[in-house]
XYZ file of C-alpha atoms in Angstrom:
345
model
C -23.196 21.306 -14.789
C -20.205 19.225 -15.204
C -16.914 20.717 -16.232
C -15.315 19.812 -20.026
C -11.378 19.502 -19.053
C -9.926 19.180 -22.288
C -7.178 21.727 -23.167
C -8.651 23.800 -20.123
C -6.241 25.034 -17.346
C -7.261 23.691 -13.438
C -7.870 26.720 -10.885
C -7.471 24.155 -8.262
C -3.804 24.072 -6.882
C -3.429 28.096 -7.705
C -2.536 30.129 -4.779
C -3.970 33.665 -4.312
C -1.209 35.773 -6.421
C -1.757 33.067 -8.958
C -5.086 33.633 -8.862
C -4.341 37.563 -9.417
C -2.021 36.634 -12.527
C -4.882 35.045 -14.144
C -7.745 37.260 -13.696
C -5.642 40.389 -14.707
C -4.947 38.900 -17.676
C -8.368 37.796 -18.135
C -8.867 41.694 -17.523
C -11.381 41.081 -14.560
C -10.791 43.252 -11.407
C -8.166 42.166 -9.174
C -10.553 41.320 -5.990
C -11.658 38.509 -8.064
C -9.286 36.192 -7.164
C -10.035 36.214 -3.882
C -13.708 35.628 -4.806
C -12.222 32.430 -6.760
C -10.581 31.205 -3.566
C -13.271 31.402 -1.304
C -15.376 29.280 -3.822
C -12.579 26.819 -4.695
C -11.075 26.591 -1.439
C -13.869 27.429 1.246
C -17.275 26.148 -0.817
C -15.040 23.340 -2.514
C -17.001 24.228 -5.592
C -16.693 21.980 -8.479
C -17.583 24.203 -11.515
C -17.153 27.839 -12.419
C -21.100 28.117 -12.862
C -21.200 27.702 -8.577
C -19.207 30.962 -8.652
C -22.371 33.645 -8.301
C -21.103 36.700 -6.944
C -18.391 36.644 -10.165
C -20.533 38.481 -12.737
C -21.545 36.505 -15.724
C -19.276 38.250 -18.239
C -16.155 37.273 -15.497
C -17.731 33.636 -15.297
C -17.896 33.263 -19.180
C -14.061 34.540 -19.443
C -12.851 32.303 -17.056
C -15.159 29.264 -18.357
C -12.886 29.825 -21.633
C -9.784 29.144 -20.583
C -10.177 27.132 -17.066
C -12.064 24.521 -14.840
C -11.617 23.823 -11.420
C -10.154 20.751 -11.936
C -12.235 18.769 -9.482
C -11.874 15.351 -10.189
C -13.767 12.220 -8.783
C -12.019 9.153 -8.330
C -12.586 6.253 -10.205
C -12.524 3.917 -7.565
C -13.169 3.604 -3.547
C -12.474 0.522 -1.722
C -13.543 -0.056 1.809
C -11.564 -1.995 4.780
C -13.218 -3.793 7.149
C -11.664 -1.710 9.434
C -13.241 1.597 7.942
C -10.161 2.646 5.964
C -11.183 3.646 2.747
C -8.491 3.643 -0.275
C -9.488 6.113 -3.133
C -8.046 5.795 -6.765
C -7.816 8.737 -9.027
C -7.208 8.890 -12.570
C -4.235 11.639 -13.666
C -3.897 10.999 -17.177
C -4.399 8.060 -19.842
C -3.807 5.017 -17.797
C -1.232 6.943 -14.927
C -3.400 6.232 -11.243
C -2.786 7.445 -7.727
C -4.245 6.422 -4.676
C -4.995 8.250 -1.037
C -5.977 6.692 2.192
C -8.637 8.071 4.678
C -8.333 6.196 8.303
C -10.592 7.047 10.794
C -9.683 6.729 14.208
C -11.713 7.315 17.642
C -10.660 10.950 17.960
C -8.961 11.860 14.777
C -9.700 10.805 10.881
C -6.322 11.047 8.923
C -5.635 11.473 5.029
C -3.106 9.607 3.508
C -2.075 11.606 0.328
C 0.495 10.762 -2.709
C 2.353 13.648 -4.614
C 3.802 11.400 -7.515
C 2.738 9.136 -9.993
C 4.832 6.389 -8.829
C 8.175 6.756 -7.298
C 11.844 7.246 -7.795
C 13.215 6.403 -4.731
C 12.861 2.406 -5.193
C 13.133 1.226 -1.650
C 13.822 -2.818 -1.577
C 10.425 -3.142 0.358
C 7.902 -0.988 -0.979
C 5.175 -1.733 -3.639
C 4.819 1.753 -4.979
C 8.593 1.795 -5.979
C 8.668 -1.444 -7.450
C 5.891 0.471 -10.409
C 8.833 2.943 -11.244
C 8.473 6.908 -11.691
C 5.975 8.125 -13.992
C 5.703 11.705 -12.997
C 5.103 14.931 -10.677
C 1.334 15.512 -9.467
C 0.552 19.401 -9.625
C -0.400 20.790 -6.649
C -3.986 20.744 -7.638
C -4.078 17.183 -8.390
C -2.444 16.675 -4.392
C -5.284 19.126 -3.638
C -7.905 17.352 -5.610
C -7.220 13.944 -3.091
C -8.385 16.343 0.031
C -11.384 17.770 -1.836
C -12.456 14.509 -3.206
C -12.502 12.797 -0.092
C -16.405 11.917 0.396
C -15.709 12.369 4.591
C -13.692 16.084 3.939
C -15.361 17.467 6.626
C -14.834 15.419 9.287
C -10.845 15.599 8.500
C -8.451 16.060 11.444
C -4.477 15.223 9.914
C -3.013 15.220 6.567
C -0.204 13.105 5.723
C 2.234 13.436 2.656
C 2.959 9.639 3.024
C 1.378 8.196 0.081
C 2.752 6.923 -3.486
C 5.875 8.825 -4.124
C 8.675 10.925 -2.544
C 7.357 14.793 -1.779
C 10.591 16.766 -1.430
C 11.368 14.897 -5.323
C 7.881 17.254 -5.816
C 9.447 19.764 -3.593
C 7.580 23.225 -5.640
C 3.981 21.540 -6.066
C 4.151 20.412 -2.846
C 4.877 23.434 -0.792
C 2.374 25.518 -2.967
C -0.167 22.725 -1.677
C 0.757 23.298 1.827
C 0.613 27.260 1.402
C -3.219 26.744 0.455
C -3.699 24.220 3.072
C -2.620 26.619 5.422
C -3.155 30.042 4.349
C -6.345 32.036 5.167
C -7.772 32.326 1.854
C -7.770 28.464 1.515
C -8.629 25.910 4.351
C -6.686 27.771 7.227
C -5.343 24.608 8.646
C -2.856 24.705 11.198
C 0.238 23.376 9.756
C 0.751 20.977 12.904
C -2.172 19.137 11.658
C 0.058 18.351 8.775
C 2.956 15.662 8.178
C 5.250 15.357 5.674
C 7.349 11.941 5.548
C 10.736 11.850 3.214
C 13.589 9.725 2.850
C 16.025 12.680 3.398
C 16.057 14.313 -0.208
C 18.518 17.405 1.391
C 18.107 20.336 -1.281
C 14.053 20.111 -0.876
C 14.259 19.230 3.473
C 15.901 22.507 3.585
C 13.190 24.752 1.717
C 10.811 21.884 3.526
C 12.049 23.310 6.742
C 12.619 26.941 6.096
C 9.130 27.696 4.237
C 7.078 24.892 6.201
C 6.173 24.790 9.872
C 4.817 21.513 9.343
C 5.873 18.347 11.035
C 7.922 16.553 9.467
C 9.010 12.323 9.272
C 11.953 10.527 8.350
C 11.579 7.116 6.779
C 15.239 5.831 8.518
C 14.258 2.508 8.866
C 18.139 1.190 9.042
C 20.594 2.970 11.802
C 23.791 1.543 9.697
C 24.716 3.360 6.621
C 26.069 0.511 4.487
C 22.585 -1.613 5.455
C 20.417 1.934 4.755
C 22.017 1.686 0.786
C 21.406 -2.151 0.046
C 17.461 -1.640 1.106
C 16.813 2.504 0.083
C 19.583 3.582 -2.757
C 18.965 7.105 -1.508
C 21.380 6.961 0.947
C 24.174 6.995 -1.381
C 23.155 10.372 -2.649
C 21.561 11.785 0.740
C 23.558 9.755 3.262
C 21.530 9.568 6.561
C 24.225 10.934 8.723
C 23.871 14.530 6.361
C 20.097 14.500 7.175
C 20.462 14.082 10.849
C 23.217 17.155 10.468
C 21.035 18.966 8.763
C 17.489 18.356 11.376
C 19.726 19.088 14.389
C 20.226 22.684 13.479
C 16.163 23.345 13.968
C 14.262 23.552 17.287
C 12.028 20.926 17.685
C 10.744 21.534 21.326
C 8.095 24.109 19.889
C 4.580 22.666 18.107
C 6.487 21.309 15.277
C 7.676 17.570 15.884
C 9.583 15.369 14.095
C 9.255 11.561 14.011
C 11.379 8.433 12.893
C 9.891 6.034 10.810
C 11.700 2.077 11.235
C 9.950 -0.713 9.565
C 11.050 -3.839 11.250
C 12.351 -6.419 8.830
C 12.984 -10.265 10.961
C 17.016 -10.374 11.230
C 17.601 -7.344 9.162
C 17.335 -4.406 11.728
C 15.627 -5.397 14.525
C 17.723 -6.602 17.368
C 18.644 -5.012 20.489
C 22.363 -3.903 19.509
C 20.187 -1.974 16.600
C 18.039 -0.271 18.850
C 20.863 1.003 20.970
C 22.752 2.000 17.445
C 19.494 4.000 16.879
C 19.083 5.936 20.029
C 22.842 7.129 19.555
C 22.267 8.742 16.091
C 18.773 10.400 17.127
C 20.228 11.618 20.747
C 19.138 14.838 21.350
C 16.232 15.040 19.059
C 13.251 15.454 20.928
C 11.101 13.045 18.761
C 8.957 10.230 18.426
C 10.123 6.701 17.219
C 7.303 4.965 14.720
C 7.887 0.969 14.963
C 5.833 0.044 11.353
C 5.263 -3.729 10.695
C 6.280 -4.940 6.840
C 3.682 -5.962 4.991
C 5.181 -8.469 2.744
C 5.184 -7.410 -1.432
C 5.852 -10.344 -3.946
C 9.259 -11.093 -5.074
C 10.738 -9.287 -1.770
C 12.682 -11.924 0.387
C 12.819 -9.846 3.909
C 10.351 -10.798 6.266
C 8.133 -8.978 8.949
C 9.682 -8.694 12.342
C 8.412 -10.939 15.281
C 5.833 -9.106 17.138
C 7.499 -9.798 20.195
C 10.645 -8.535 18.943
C 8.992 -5.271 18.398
C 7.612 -4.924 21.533
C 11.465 -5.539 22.859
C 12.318 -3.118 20.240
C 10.104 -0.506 21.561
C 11.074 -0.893 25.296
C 15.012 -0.788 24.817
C 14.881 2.565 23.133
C 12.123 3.750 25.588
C 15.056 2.942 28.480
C 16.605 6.053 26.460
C 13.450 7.884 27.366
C 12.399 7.827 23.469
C 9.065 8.075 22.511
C 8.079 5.067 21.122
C 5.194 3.296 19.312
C 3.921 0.449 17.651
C 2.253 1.813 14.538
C -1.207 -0.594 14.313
C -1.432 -1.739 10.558
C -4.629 -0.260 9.044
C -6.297 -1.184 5.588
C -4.450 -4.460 4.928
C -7.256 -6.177 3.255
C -7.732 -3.559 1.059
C -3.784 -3.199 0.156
C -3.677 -0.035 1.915
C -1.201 -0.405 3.955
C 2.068 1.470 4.674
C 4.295 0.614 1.719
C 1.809 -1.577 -0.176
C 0.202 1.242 -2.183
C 0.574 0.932 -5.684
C -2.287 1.472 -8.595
C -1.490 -2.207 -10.650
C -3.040 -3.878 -7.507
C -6.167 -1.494 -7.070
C -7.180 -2.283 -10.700
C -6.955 -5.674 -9.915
């Protein structure tokens, strides 16, 4: 039976001691909450009447106060490449969208964790909507659940609409049932988070995580960085490089670079050699994105032989370096081109 959310609570996005804090004060026993887990996070159930090994009387308490908060999105379109964009409703009128891209050996979900975004980079579509709020760590959840090809999921990225470590407490609780044992019990190396460089939440990103973790650099000078991403006056990059050098990154964790190659802008060879000086010594991987033009944006996309010379000057500085292959363009779904006024189109 479908769930009535009005003025009801979501169990979805709770972790376990969460889950303790509401059935003791629902006065059910305290191994209940694990019970709730296993059904929400395990059996993916949808409603509180799937949960039959609560007794009725504990079904009917929680029923009262709180639904899953499972919900469907309201909108799926299809690439001909078989990338699949989802949009999902928050509130009144206030949309997200994730990305599934299947791949030979892997299928990866593209996930947002705000309703728009602060950060307003020059170049990207989901900026250029403005900020118009925080997702709760069940509504990042609800993206994973609600994704009709969940089980045949390999990666999880937190590189959709929106900044995470701007959603730095909703986020990590996400992760934590991502990864613990009483939710999906994923490895967190099958998980990538992608940030600008917002310093206060990198650093509880780093210590509470052992996720991998991107960078979206995209410049290598400072005073080129600010005109095109205005976060680097507040987190300048050279203070987030400072700040990733103090971790080991030869484990299973990895760390990656994220440069979207604008024609004339950052893309020549004195740029690439700029860029392997500020990374030396990281061991990490280089991601060379093409731009996918946005109206009213003036940069253009990079030659694609330029980024093929791109990718072979810094692999002379033995950096790990690839050509990311654009996926879900004719859908809009695309890195940087994500942004709900176009999907309601």
């Amino acid at each position: 039976m479908p769930e009535r959310c009005s003025e009801k609570k979501s169990l979805l996005g709770l972790t376990l001691p969460q889950l303790q804090e509401v059935v003791t004060g629902l006065g059910l026993p305290k191994f209940t909450a694990t019970q709730i887990a296993g059904w929400l996070y395990q059996k993916r159930a949808t409603s509180i009447d799937e949960m039959t090994n609560i007794s009725l009387k504990g079904r009917e308490a929680l029923s009262k106060e709180y639904v899953t908060g499972r919900k469907k999105p309201v909108k799926a379109s299809r690439s001909k490449d078989g990338t699949v964009k989802y949009l999902f409703e928050i509130e009144d009128n206030k949309f997200v969208e994730s990305v599934y891209i299947p791949e030979e050996d892997r299928a990866t979900l593209c996930i947002s964790s705000q309703i728009g975004c602060q950060m307003n980079c020059e170049f990207c579509a989901t900026g250029k909507q403005g900020f118009k709020g925080n997702l709760t760590s069940g509504q990042i959840l609800n993206q994973i659940f609600e994704t009709e090809k969940f089980d045949t999921l390999t990666n999880i990225v937190y590189m959709g609409m929106g900044e995470p470590l701007n959603n730095t407490d909703e986020v990590l609780r996400s992760i934590e049932i991502i990864t613990a044992n009483y939710g999906l019990a994923w490895s967190p190396k099958r998980i990538t988070l992608s940030t600008v460089g917002i310093l206060p939440g990198l650093e509880r990103f780093l210590q509470e995580s052992k996720c991998n973790l991107a960078i979206s650099l995209h410049f290598p000078y400072s005073e080129v960085r600010a005109a095109y991403m205005p976060a680097e006056k507040a987190y300048p990059l050279s203070d987030v490089l400072s700040l990733v050098k103090q971790y080991d990154w030869s484990g299973q964790r990895r760390i990656s670079f994220e440069y979207t190659m604008f024609d004339g802008v950052n893309d020549s060879i004195s740029d690439a050699d700029h860029l392997a000086k500020m990374i030396k010594g990281i061991p990490c991987r280089v991601n060379l994105i093409p731009y996918h033009s946005i109206p009213d944006v003036k940069v253009l996309p990079s030659k694609a032989e330029t980024m093929t010379e791109f990718m072979r000057r810094l692999e002379k500085y033995n950096i790990t370096t690839t050509i990311r292959r654009s996926r879900g363009q004719d859908i809009e779904a695309a890195c940087g081109m994500l942004s709900k006024i176009k999907a309601l189109l």
